[in-house]
XYZ file of C-alpha atoms in Angstrom:
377
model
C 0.000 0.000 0.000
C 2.889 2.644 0.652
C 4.334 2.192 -2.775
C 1.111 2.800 -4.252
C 0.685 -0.875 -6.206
C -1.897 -2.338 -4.435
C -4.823 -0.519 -6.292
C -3.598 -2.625 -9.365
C -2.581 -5.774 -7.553
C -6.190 -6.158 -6.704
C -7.118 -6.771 -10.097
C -5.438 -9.690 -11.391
C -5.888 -11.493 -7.742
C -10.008 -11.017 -8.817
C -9.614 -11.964 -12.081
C -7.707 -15.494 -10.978
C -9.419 -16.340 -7.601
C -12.818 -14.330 -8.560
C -15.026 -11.599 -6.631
C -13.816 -11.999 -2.820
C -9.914 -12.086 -2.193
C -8.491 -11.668 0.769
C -5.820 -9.343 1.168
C -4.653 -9.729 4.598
C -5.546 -11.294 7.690
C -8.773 -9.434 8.436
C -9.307 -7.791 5.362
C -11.219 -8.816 1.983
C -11.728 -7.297 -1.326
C -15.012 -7.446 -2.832
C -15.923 -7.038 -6.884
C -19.533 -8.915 -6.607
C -22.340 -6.823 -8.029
C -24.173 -7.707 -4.393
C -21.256 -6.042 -2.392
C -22.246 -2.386 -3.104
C -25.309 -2.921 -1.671
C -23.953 -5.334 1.395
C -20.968 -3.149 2.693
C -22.362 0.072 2.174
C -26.340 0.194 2.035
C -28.732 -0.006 4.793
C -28.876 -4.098 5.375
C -32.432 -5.200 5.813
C -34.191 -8.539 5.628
C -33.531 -11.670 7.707
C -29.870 -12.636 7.326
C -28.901 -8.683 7.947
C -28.379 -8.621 11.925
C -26.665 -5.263 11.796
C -28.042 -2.316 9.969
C -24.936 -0.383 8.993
C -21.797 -1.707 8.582
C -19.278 0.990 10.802
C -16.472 2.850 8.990
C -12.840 0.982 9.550
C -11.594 3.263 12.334
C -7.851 2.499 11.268
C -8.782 4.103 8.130
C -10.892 7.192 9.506
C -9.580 8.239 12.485
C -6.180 8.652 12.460
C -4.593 10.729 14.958
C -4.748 14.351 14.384
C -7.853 14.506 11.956
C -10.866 16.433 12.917
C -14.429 15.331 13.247
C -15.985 15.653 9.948
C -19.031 13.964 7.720
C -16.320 11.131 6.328
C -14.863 10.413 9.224
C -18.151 10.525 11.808
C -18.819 7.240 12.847
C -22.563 7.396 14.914
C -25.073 7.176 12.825
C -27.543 9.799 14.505
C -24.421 12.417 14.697
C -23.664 11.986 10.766
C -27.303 12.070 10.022
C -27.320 15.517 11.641
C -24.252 16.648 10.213
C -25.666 15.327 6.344
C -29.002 17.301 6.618
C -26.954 20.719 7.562
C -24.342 20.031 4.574
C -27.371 18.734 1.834
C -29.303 22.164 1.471
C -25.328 23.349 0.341
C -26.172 20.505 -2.529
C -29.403 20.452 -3.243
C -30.426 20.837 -7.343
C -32.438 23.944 -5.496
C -29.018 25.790 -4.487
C -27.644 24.266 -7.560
C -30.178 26.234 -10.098
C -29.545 29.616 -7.246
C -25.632 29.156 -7.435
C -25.508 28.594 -11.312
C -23.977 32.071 -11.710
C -20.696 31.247 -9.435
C -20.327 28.149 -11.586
C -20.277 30.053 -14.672
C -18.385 32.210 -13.226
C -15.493 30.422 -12.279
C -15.757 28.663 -15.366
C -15.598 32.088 -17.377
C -12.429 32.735 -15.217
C -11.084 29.694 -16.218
C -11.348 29.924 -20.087
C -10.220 33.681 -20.167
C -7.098 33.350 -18.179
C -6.492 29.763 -20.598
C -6.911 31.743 -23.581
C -4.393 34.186 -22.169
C -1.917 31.541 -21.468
C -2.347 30.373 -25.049
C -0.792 32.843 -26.755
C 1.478 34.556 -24.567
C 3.647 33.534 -21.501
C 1.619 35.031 -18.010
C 2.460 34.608 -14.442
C -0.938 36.387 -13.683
C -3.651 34.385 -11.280
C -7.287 34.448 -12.127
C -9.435 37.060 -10.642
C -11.583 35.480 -7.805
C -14.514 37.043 -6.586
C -14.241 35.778 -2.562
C -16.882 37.678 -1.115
C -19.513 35.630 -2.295
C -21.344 33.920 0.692
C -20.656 30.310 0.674
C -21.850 26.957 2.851
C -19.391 27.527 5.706
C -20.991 30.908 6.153
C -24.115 29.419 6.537
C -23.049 26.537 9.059
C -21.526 29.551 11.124
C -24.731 31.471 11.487
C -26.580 28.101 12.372
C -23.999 26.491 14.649
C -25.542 27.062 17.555
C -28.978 25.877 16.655
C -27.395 22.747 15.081
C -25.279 21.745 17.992
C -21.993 22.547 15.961
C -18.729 22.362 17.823
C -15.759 24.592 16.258
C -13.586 21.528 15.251
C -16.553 20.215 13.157
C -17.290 23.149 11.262
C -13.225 23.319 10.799
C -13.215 19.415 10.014
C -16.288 19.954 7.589
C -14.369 22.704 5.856
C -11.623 20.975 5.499
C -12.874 17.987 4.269
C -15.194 19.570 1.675
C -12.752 21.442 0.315
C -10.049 18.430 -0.515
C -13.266 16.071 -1.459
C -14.653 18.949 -3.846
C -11.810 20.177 -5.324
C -9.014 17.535 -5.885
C -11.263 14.809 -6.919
C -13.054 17.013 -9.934
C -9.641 18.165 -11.086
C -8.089 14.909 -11.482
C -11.373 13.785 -13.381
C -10.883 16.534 -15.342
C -7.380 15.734 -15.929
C -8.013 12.116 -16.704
C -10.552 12.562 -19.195
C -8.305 15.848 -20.844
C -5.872 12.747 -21.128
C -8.006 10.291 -22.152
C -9.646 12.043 -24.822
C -6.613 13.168 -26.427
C -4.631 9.695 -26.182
C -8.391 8.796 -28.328
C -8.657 11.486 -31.033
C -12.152 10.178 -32.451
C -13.604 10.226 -28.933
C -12.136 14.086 -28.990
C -13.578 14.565 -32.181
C -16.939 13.427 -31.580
C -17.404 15.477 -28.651
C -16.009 18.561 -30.333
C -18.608 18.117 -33.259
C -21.411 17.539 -31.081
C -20.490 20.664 -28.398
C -19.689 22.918 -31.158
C -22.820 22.239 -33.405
C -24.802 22.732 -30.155
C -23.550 25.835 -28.564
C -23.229 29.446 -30.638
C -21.577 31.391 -27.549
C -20.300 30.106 -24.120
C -23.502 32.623 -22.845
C -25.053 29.158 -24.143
C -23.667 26.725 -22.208
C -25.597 26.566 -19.101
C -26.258 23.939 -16.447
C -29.259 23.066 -18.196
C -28.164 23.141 -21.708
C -25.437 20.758 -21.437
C -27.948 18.070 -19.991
C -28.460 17.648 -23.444
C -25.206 16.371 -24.325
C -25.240 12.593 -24.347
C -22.416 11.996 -25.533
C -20.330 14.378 -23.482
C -22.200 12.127 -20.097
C -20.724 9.156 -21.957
C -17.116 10.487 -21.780
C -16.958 11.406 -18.338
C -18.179 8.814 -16.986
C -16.040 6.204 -18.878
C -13.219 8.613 -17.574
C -14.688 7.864 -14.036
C -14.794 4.215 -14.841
C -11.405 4.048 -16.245
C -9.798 6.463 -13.792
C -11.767 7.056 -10.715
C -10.712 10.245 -8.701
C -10.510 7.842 -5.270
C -9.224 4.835 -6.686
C -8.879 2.427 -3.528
C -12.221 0.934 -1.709
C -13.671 3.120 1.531
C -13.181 -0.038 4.085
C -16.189 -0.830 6.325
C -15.613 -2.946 9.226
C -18.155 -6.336 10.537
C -18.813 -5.680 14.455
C -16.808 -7.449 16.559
C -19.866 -8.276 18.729
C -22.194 -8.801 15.735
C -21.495 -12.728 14.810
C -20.635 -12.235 11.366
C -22.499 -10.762 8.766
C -23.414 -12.115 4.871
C -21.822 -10.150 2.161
C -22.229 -11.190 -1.664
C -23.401 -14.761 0.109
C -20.336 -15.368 2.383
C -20.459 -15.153 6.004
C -17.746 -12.664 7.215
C -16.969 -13.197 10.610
C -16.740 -9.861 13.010
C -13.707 -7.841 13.174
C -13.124 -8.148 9.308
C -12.446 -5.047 7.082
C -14.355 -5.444 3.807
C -14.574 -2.766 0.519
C -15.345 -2.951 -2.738
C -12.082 -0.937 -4.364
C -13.681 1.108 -7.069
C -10.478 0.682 -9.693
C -10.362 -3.549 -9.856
C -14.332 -3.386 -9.673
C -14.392 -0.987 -13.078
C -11.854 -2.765 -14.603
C -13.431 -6.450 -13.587
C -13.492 -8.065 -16.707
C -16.631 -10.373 -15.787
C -18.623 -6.848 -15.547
C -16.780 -5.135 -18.348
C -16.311 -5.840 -22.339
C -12.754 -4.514 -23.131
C -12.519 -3.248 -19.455
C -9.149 -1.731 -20.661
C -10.099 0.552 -23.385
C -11.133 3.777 -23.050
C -15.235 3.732 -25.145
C -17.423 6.342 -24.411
C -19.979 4.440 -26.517
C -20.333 1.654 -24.009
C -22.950 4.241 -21.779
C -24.704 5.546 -24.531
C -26.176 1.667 -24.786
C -28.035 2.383 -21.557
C -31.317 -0.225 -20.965
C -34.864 1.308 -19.988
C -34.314 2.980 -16.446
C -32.861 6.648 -16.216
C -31.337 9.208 -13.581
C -28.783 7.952 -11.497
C -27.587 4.931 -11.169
C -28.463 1.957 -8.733
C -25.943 -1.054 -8.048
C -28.127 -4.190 -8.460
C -30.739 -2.393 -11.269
C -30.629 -4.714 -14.064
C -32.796 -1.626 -16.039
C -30.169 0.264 -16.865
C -27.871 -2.313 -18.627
C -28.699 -2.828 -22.291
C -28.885 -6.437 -23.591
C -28.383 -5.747 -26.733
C -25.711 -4.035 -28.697
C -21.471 -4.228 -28.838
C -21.254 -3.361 -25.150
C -24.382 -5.538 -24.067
C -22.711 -7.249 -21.168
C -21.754 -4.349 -19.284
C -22.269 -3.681 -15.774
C -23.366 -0.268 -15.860
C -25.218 -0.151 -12.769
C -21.900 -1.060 -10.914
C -20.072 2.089 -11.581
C -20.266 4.099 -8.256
C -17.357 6.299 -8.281
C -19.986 8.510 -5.821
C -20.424 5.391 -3.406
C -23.639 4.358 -2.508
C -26.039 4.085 0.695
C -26.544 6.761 3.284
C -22.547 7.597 2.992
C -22.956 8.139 -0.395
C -20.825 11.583 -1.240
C -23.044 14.687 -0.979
C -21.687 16.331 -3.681
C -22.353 13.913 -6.972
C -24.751 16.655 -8.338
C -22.213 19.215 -7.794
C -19.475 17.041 -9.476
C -21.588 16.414 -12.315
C -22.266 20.109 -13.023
C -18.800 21.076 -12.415
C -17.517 18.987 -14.646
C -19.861 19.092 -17.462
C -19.672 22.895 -17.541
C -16.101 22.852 -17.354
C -15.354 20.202 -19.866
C -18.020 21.862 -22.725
C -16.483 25.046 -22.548
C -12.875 23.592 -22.481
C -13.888 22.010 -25.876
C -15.931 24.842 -27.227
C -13.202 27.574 -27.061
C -9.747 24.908 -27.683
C -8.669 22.351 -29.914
C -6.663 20.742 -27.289
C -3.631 18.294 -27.872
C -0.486 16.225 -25.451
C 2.233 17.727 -25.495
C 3.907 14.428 -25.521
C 1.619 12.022 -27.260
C 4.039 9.037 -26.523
C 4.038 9.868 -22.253
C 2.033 7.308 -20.482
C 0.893 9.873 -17.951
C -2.097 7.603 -16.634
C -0.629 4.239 -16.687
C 2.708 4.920 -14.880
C 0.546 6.808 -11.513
C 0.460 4.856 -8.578
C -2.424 5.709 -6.192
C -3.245 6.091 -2.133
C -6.306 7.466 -1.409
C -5.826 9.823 -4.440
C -3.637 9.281 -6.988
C -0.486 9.914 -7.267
C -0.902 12.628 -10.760
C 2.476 14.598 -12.524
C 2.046 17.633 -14.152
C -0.529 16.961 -17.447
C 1.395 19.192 -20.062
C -0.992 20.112 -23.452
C -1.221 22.389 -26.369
C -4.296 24.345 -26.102
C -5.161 26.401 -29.861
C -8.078 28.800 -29.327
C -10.893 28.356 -31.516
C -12.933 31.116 -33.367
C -16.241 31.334 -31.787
């Protein structure tokens, strides 16, 4: 795990002993399609004797962090702490906050098309005194029973969950799509036949883009911004629980690591290669996702054994991240005005910048160097 390797180690150990591998005394490695719903969901029914599997303390609490919504442990306390954080999330605030997201993103694009065509050691213009979540929590603390280290601990944690994970995405898929230059060029023909301006592209327009959807979240698949699994841990006291129809007995560590699971090849055709097309072959359901919801994988087509409804880069259950909906918008926004206003290219087609990262709870990213040539528009 220190040098990084086990991420990929996990994969061929599936592939030869199949979905449950143990990985060291008290700690298994799950890529059934049940697991999602086992480790992480609420567990109801009969052979369910604990309703929430508890967060691997080893993992969560190491010494020195501060209480925050990952790390909490009681249920009631994170409950609290999720219902404060959610209105911050909430397709509501979303629609309200659409003009700092277009903002930033208009920052972004201007200070990239200065970059293009001249050397600049200037920093974007940032417009910090818009009111924000934490500003919120702070005039509610008191009323929500908010010690200082939480709303510190919150911050923190929002801030390294919001903002490193959507880069690397975005850094990924930059990489992706230019190591694949018909993916590129299908999403430049249908972004640039659909927009006139960037005053176009809105949170609501780019809903429309399918096929931009189908590129990020094959990027997700193929390189998902938390790599590893988020370990849960079987009670001590509770007997053993059932996960993916094996009895785990108490004291184990269990996860489903999101990189072997997306790269599984008994869920995945070509589980290697980067194909956008594989989601736009999506069955009859829509919206998000479930693990376990047959509906949305298609039967038919190139792609027609895919496991769609196991890629939950997001998590699932009631630890699920808060901020999917924000990730989403960030990122479409982001990426359709990236290819709107640049033809972008590597500036070393030949570097394996993706396959030679080794990954903790992040990855372990270098510097992603590219050509960006402005566009007319």
């Amino acid at each position: 795990m220190a040098r990084g390797e086990l991420t990929f180690k996990l994969l061929p150990l599936h592939e030869k002993y199949g979905p449950v591998v143990r990985i060291a005394p008290d700690e298994l490695s799950f890529t059934h399609p049940d697991a999602w719903k086992d480790i992480y969901g609420h567990r109801v029914g009969s052979n369910h004797n604990v309703l929430e599997l508890p967060k691997a303390e080893r993992f969560y609490r190491t010494q020195g962090t501060l209480p925050n919504i990952i790390s909490e442990e009681d249920r009631a306390h994170h409950g609290l702490v999720r219902r404060v954080l959610s209105h911050g999330f909430s397709d509501q605030n979303l629609r309200a906050r659409e003009s700092v997201i277009t903002g930033y993103a208009e920052t972004l694009i201007r200070q990239l098309r200065k970059l293009s065509v001249s050397a600049s050691d200037e920093g974007p213009s940032v417009n910090m005194a818009e009111p924000d979540l934490v500003e919120k929590i702070l005039q509610k603390k008191d009323a929500w029973n908010l010690s200082d280290d939480e709303i510190v601990g919150n911050a923190a944690a929002l801030l390294i969950a919001g903002s490193e994970t959507t880069a690397t995405l975005l850094a990924g898929l930059t990489y992706l799509l230019c190591k694949h230059p018909q993916a590129m060029g299908k999403l430049r023909r249908e972004v640039r036949s659909k927009f006139k301006s960037d005053s176009e592209i809105t949170l609501t327009s780019v809903l429309e883009l399918k096929y931009l959807l189908a590129c990020l979240d094959e990027a997700l698949r193929l390189y998902p911004p938390v790599p590893i699994g988020p370990p849960r841990t079987v009670p001590a006291a509770s007997g053993g629980v059932t996960i993916a129809g094996h009895v785990v007995p108490g004291g184990t560590d269990v996860a489903v690591w999101h990189w072997p699971m997306f790269h599984y090849s008994a869920h995945w055709d070509k589980p290697m290669e980067y194909r956008p097309e594989r989601f736009l072959q999506e069955g009859s359901a829509s919206g998000p996702r479930y693990a376990g919801d047959m509906r949305y994988n298609n039967k038919n087509g190139e792609h027609s054994g895919d496991r769609l409804d196991l890629l939950q880069p997001f998590n699932i259950g009631p630890r699920n991240c808060l901020g999917r909906n924000l990730a989403y918008s960030e990122m479409r926004m982001v990426l359709a005005r990236m290819i709107f206003n640049f033809d972008i290219e590597l500036v070393e087609p030949e570097d394996d910048w993706m396959e030679k990262q080794r990954a903790d709870f992040l990855w372990r990213k270098g510097p992603l160097y590219v050509h960006l040539s402005p566009v007319n528009v």
